[in-house]
GROMACS .gro file of N, CA and C in nm:
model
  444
    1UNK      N    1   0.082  -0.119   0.000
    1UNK     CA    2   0.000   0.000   0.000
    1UNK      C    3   0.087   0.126   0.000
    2UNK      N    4   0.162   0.124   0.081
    2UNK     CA    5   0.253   0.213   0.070
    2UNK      C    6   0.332   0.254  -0.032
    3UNK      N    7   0.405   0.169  -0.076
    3UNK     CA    8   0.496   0.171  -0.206
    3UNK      C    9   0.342   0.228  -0.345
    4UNK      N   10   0.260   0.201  -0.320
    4UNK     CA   11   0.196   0.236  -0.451
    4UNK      C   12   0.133   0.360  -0.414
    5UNK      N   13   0.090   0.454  -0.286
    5UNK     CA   14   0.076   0.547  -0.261
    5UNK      C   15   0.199   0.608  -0.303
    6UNK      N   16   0.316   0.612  -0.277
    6UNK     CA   17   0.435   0.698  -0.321
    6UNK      C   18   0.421   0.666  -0.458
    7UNK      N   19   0.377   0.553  -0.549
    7UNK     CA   20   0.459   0.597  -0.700
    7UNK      C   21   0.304   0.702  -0.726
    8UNK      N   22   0.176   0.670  -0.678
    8UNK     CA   23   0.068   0.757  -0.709
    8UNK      C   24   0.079   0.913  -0.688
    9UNK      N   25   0.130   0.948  -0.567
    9UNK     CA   26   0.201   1.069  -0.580
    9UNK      C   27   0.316   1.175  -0.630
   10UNK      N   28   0.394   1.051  -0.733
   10UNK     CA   29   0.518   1.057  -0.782
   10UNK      C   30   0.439   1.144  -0.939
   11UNK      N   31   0.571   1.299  -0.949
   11UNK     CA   32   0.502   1.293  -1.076
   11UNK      C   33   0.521   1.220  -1.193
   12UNK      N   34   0.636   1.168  -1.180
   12UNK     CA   35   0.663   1.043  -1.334
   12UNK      C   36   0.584   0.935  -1.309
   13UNK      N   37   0.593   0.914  -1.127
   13UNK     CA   38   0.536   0.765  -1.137
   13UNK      C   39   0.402   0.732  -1.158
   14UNK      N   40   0.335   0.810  -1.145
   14UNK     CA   41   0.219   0.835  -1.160
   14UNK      C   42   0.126   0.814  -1.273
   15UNK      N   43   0.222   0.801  -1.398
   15UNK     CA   44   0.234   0.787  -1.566
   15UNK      C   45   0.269   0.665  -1.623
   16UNK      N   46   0.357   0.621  -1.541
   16UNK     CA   47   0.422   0.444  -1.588
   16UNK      C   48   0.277   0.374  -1.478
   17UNK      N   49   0.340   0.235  -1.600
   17UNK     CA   50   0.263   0.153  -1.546
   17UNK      C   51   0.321   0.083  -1.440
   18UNK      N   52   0.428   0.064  -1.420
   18UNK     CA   53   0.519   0.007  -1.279
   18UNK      C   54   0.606   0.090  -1.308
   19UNK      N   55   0.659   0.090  -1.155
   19UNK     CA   56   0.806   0.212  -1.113
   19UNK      C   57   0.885   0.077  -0.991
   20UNK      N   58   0.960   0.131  -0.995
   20UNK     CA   59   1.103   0.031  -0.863
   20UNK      C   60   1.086   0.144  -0.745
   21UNK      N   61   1.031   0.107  -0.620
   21UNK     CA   62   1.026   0.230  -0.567
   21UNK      C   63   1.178   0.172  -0.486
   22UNK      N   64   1.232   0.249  -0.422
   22UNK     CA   65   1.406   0.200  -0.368
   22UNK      C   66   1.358   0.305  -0.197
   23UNK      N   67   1.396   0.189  -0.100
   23UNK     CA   68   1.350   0.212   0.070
   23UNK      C   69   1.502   0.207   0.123
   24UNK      N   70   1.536   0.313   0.192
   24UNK     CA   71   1.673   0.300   0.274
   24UNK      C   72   1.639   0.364   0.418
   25UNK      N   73   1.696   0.334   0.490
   25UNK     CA   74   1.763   0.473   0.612
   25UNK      C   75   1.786   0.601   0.560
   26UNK      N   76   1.792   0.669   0.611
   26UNK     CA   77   1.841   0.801   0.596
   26UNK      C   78   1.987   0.853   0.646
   27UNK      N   79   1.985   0.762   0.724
   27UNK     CA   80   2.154   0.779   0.746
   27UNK      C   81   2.259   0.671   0.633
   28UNK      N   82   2.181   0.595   0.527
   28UNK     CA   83   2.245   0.526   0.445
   28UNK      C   84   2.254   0.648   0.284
   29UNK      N   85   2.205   0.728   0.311
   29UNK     CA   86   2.193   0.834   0.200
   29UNK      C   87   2.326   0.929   0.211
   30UNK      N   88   2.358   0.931   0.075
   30UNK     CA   89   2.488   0.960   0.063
   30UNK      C   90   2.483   1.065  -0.060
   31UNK      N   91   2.465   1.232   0.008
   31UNK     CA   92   2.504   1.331  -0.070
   31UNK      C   93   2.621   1.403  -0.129
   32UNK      N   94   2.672   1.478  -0.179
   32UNK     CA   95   2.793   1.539  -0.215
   32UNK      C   96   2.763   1.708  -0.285
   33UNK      N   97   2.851   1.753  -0.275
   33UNK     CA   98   2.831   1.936  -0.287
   33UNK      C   99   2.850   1.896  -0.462
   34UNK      N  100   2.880   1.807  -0.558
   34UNK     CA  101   2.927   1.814  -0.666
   34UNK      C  102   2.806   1.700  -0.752
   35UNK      N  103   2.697   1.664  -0.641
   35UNK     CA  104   2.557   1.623  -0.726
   35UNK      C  105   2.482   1.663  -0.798
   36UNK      N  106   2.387   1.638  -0.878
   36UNK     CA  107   2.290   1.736  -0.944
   36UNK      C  108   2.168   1.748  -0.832
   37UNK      N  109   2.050   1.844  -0.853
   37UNK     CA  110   2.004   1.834  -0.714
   37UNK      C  111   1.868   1.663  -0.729
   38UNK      N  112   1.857   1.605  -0.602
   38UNK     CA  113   1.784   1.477  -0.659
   38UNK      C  114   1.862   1.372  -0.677
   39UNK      N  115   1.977   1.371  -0.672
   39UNK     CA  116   2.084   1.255  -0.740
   39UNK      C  117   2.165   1.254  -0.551
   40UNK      N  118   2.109   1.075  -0.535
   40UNK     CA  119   2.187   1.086  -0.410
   40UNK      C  120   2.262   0.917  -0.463
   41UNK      N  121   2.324   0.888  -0.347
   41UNK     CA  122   2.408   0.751  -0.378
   41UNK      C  123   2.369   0.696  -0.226
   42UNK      N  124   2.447   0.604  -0.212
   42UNK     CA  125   2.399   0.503  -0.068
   42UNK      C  126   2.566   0.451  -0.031
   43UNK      N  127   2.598   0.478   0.148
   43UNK     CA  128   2.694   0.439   0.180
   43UNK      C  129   2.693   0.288   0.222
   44UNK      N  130   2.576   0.241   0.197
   44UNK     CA  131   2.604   0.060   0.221
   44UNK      C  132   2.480   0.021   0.102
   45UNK      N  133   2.548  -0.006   0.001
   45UNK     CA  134   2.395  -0.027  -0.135
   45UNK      C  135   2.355  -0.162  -0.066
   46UNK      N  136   2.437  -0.242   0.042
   46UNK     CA  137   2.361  -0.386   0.044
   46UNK      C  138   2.205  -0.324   0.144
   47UNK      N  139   2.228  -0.214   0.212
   47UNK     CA  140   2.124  -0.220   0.318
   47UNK      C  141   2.016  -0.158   0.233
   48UNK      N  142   1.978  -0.172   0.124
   48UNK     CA  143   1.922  -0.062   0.010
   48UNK      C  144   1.778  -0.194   0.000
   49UNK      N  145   1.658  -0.133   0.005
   49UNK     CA  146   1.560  -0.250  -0.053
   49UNK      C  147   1.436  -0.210  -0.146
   50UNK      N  148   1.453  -0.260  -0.284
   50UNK     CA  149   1.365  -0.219  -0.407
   50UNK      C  150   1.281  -0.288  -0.425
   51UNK      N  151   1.144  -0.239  -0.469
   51UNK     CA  152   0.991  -0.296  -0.413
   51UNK      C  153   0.959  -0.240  -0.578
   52UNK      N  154   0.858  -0.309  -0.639
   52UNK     CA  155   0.819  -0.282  -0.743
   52UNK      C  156   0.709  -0.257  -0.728
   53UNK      N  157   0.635  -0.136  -0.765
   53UNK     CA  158   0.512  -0.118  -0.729
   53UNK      C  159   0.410  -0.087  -0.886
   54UNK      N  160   0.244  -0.130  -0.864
   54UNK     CA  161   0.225  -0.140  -1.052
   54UNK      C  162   0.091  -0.033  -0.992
   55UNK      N  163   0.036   0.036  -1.083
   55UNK     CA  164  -0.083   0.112  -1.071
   55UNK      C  165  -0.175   0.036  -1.010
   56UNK      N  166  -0.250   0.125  -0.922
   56UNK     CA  167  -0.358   0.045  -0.851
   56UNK      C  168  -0.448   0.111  -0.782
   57UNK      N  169  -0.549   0.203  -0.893
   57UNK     CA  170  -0.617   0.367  -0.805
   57UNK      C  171  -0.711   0.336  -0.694
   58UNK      N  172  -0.739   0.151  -0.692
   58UNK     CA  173  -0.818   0.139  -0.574
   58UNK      C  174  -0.799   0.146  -0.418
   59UNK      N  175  -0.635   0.094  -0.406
   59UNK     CA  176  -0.574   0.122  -0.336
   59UNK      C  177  -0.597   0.247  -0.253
   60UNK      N  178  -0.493   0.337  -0.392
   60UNK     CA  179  -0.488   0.489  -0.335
   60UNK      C  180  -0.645   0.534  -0.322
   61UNK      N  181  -0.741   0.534  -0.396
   61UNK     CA  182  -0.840   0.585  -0.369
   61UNK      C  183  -0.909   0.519  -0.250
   62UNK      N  184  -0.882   0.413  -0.184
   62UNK     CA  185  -0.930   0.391  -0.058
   62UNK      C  186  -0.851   0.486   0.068
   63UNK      N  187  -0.721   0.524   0.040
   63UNK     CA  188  -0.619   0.592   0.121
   63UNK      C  189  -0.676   0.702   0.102
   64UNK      N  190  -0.688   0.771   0.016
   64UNK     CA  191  -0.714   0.882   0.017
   64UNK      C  192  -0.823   0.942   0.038
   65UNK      N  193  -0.920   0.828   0.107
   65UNK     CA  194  -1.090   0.885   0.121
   65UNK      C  195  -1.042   0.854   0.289
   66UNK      N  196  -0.963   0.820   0.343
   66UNK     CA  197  -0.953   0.792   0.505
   66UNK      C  198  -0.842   0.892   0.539
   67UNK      N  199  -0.792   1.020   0.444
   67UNK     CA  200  -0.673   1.079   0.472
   67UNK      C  201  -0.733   1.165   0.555
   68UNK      N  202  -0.629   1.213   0.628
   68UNK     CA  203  -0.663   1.337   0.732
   68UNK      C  204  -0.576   1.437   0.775
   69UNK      N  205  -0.575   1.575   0.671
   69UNK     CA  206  -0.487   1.637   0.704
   69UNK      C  207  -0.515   1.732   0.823
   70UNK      N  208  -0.343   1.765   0.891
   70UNK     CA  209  -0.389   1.877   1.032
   70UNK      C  210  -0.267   1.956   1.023
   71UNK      N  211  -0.286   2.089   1.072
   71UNK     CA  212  -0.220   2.148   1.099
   71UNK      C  213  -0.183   2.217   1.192
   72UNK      N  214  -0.122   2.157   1.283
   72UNK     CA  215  -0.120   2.189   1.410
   72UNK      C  216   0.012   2.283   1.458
   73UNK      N  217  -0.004   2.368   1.574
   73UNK     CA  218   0.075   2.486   1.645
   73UNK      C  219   0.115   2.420   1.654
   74UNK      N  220   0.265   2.414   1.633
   74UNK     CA  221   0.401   2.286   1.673
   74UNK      C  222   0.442   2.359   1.804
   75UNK      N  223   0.483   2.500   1.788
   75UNK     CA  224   0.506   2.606   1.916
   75UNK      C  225   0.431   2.574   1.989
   76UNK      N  226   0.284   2.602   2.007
   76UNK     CA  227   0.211   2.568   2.112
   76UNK      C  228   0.190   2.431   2.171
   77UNK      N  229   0.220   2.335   2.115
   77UNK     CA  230   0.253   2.180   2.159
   77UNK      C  231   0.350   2.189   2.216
   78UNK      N  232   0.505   2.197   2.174
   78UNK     CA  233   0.614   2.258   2.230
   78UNK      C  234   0.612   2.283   2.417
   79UNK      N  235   0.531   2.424   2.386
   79UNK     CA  236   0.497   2.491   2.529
   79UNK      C  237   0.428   2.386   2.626
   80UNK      N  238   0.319   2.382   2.590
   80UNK     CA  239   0.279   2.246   2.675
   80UNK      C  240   0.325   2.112   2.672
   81UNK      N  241   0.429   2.080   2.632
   81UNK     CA  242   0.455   1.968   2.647
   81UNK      C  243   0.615   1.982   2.749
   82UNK      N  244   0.668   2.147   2.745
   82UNK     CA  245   0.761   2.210   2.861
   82UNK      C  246   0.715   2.194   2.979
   83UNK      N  247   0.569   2.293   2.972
   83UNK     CA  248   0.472   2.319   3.068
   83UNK      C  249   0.471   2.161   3.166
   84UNK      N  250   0.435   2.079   3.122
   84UNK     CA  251   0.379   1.899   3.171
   84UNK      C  252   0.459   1.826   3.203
   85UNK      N  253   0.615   1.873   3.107
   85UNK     CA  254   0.749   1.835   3.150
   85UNK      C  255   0.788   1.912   3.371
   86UNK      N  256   0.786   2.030   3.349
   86UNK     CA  257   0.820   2.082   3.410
   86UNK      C  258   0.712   2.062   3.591
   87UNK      N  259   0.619   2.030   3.544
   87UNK     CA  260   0.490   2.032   3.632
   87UNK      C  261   0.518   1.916   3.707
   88UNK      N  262   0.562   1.773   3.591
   88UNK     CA  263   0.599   1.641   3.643
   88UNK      C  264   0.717   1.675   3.705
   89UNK      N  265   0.826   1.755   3.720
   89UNK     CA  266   0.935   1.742   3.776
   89UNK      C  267   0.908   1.780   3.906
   90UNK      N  268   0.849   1.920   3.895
   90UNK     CA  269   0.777   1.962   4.051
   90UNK      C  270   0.750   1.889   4.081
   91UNK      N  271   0.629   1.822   4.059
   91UNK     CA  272   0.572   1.695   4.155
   91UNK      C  273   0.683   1.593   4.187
   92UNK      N  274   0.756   1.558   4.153
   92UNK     CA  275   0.823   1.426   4.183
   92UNK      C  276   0.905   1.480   4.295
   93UNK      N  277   0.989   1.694   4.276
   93UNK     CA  278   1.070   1.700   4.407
   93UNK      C  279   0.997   1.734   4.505
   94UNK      N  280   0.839   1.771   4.492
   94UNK     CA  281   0.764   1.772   4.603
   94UNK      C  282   0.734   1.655   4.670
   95UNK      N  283   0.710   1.516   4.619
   95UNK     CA  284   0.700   1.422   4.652
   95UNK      C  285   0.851   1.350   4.744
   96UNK      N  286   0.969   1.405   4.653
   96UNK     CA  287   1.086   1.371   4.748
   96UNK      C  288   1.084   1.454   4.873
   97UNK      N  289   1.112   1.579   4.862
   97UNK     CA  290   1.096   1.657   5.005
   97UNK      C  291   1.021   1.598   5.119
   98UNK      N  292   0.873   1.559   5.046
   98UNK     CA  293   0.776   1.510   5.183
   98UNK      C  294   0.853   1.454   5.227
   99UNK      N  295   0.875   1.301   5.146
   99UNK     CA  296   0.988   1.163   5.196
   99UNK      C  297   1.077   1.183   5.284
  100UNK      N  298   1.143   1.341   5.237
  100UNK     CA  299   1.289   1.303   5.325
  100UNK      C  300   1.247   1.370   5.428
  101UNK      N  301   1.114   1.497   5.459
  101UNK     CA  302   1.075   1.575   5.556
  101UNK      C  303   1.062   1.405   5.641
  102UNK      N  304   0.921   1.331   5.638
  102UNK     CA  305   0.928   1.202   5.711
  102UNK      C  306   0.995   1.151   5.688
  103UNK      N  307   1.096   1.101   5.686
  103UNK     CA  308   1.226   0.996   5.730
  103UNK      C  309   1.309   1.079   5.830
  104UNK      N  310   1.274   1.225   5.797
  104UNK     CA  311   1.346   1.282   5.943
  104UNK      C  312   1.310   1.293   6.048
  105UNK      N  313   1.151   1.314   6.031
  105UNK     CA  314   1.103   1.325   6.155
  105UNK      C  315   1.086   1.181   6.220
  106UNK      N  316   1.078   1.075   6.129
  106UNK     CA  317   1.068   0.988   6.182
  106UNK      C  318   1.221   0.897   6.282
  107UNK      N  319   1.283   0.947   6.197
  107UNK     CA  320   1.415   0.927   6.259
  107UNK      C  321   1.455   1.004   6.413
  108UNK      N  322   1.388   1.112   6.404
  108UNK     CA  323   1.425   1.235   6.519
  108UNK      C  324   1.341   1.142   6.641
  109UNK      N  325   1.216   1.088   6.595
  109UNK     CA  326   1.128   0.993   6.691
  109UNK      C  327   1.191   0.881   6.736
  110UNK      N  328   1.242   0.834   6.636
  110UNK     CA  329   1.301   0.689   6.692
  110UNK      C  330   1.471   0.754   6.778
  111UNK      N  331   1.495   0.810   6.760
  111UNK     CA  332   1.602   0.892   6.819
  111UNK      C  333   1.600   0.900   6.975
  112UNK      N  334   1.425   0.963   6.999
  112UNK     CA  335   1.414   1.003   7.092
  112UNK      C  336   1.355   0.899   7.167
  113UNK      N  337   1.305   0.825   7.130
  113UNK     CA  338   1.249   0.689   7.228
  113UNK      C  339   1.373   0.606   7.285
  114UNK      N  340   1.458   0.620   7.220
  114UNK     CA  341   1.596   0.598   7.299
  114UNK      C  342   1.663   0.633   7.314
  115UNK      N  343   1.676   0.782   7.369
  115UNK     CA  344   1.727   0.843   7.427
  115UNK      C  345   1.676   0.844   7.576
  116UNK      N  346   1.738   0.878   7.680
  116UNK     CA  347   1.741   0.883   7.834
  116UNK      C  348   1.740   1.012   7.873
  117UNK      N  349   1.723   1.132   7.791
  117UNK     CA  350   1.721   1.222   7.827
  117UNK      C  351   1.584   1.275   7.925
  118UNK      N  352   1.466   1.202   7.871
  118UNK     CA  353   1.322   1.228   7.916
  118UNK      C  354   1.293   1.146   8.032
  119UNK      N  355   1.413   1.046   8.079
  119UNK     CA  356   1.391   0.936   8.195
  119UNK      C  357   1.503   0.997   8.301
  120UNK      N  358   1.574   1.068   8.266
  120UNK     CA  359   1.731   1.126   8.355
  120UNK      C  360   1.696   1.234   8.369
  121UNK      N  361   1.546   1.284   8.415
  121UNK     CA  362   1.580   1.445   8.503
  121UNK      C  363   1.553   1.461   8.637
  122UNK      N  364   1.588   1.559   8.688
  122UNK     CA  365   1.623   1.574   8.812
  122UNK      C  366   1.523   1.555   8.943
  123UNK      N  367   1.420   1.577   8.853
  123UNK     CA  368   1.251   1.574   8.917
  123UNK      C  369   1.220   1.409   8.918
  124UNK      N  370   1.257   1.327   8.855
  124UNK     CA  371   1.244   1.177   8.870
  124UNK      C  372   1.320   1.107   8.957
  125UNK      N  373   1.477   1.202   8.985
  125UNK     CA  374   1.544   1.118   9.061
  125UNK      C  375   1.540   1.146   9.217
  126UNK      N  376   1.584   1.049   9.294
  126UNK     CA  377   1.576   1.026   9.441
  126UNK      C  378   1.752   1.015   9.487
  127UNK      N  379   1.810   1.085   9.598
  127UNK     CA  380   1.894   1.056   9.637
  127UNK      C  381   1.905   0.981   9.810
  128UNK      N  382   2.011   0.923   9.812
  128UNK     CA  383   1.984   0.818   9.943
  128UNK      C  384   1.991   0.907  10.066
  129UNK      N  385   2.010   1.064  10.046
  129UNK     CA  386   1.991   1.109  10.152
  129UNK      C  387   1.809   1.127  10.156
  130UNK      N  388   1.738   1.136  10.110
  130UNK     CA  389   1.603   1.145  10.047
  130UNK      C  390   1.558   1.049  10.153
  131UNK      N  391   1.600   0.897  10.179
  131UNK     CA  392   1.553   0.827  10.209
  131UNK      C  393   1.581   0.833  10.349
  132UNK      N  394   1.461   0.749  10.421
  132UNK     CA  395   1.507   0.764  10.568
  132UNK      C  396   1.612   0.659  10.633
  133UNK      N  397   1.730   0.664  10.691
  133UNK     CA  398   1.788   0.539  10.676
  133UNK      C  399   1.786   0.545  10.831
  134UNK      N  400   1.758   0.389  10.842
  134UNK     CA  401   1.793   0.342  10.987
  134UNK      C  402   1.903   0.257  11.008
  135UNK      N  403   1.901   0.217  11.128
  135UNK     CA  404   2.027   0.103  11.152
  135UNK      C  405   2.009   0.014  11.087
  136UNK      N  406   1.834  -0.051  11.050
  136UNK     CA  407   1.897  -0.173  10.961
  136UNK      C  408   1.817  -0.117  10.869
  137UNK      N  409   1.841  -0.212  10.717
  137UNK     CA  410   1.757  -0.217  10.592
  137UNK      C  411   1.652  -0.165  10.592
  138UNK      N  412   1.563  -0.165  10.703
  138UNK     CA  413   1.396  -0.162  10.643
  138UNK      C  414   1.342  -0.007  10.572
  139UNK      N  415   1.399   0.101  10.562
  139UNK     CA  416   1.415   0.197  10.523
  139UNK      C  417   1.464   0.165  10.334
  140UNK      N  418   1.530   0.079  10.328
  140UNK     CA  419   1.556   0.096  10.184
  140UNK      C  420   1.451  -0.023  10.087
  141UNK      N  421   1.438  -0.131  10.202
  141UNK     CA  422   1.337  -0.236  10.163
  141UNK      C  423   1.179  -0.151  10.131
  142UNK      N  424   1.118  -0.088  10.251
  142UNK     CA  425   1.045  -0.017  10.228
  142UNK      C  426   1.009   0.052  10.031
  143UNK      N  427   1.138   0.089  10.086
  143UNK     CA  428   1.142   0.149   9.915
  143UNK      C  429   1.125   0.071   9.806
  144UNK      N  430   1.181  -0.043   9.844
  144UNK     CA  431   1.160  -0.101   9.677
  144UNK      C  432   1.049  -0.171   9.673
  145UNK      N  433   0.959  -0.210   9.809
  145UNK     CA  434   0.826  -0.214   9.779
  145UNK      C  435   0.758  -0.118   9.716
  146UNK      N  436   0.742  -0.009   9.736
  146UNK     CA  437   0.691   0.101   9.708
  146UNK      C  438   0.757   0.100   9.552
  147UNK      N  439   0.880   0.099   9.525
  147UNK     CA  440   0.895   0.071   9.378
  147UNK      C  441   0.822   0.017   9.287
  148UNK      N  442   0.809  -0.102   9.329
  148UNK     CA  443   0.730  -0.235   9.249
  148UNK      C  444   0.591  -0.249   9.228
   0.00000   0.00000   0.00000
């Protein structure tokens, strides 16, 4: 289909009854400042592939009743497609920030659950003058009932 859409749009080809249409890369196309204009050559002729294509207006005339031309702001696609670029990037370092905001705080938490700083103040602790001491134990026994 293809190959006979190009010779249908071709202006010679368009006139013969078969044409050789010839399919390469574009990086196998091989110009020179000393060509005529239209006249190219090929830097690997093996990667080169020729398709013979013969008139066939049913073809093209089925192609060409489903064609659909547009012309679209390439600039303004451009912009929004910066715009959507740029929007997705925000989001992803807003999404990192949160992450690393919680992993810190969460870290600062687990930090602090083991830390001794909130169990070692001065208002929690007891010194043995505090306590009443007698000649024997029962003054400190006392206490660790009262501990328990």
């Amino acid at each position: 289909d293809c190959a006979t859409l190009c010779k249908a749009n071709s202006i010679q080809g368009c006139k013969m009854k078969e044409v050789t249409i010839i399919y390469t890369r574009w990086k196998n196309l091989k110009k020179t400042a000393n060509m005529v204009p239209g006249q190219v050559t090929y830097h690997r002729p093996q990667n080169v592939r020729r398709m013979k294509a013969e008139k066939n207006n049913s073809v093209v005339n089925a192609l060409n009743k489903t064609k659909e031309e547009c012309f679209p702001d390439l600039y303004k696609e451009q912009q929004d497609r910066e715009k959507e670029i740029t929007r997705e990037n925000k989001e992803k370092k807003r999404a990192e920030d949160k992450a690393r905001k919680a992993a810190a705080l969460e870290a600062k938490m687990r930090k602090e659950e083991m830390s001794y700083d909130r169990i070692m103040k001065d208002d929690n602790m007891t010194s043995n003058a505090e306590t009443k001491a007698t000649a024997d134990s029962t003054a400190a026994e006392e206490y660790e009932d009262d501990f328990f």
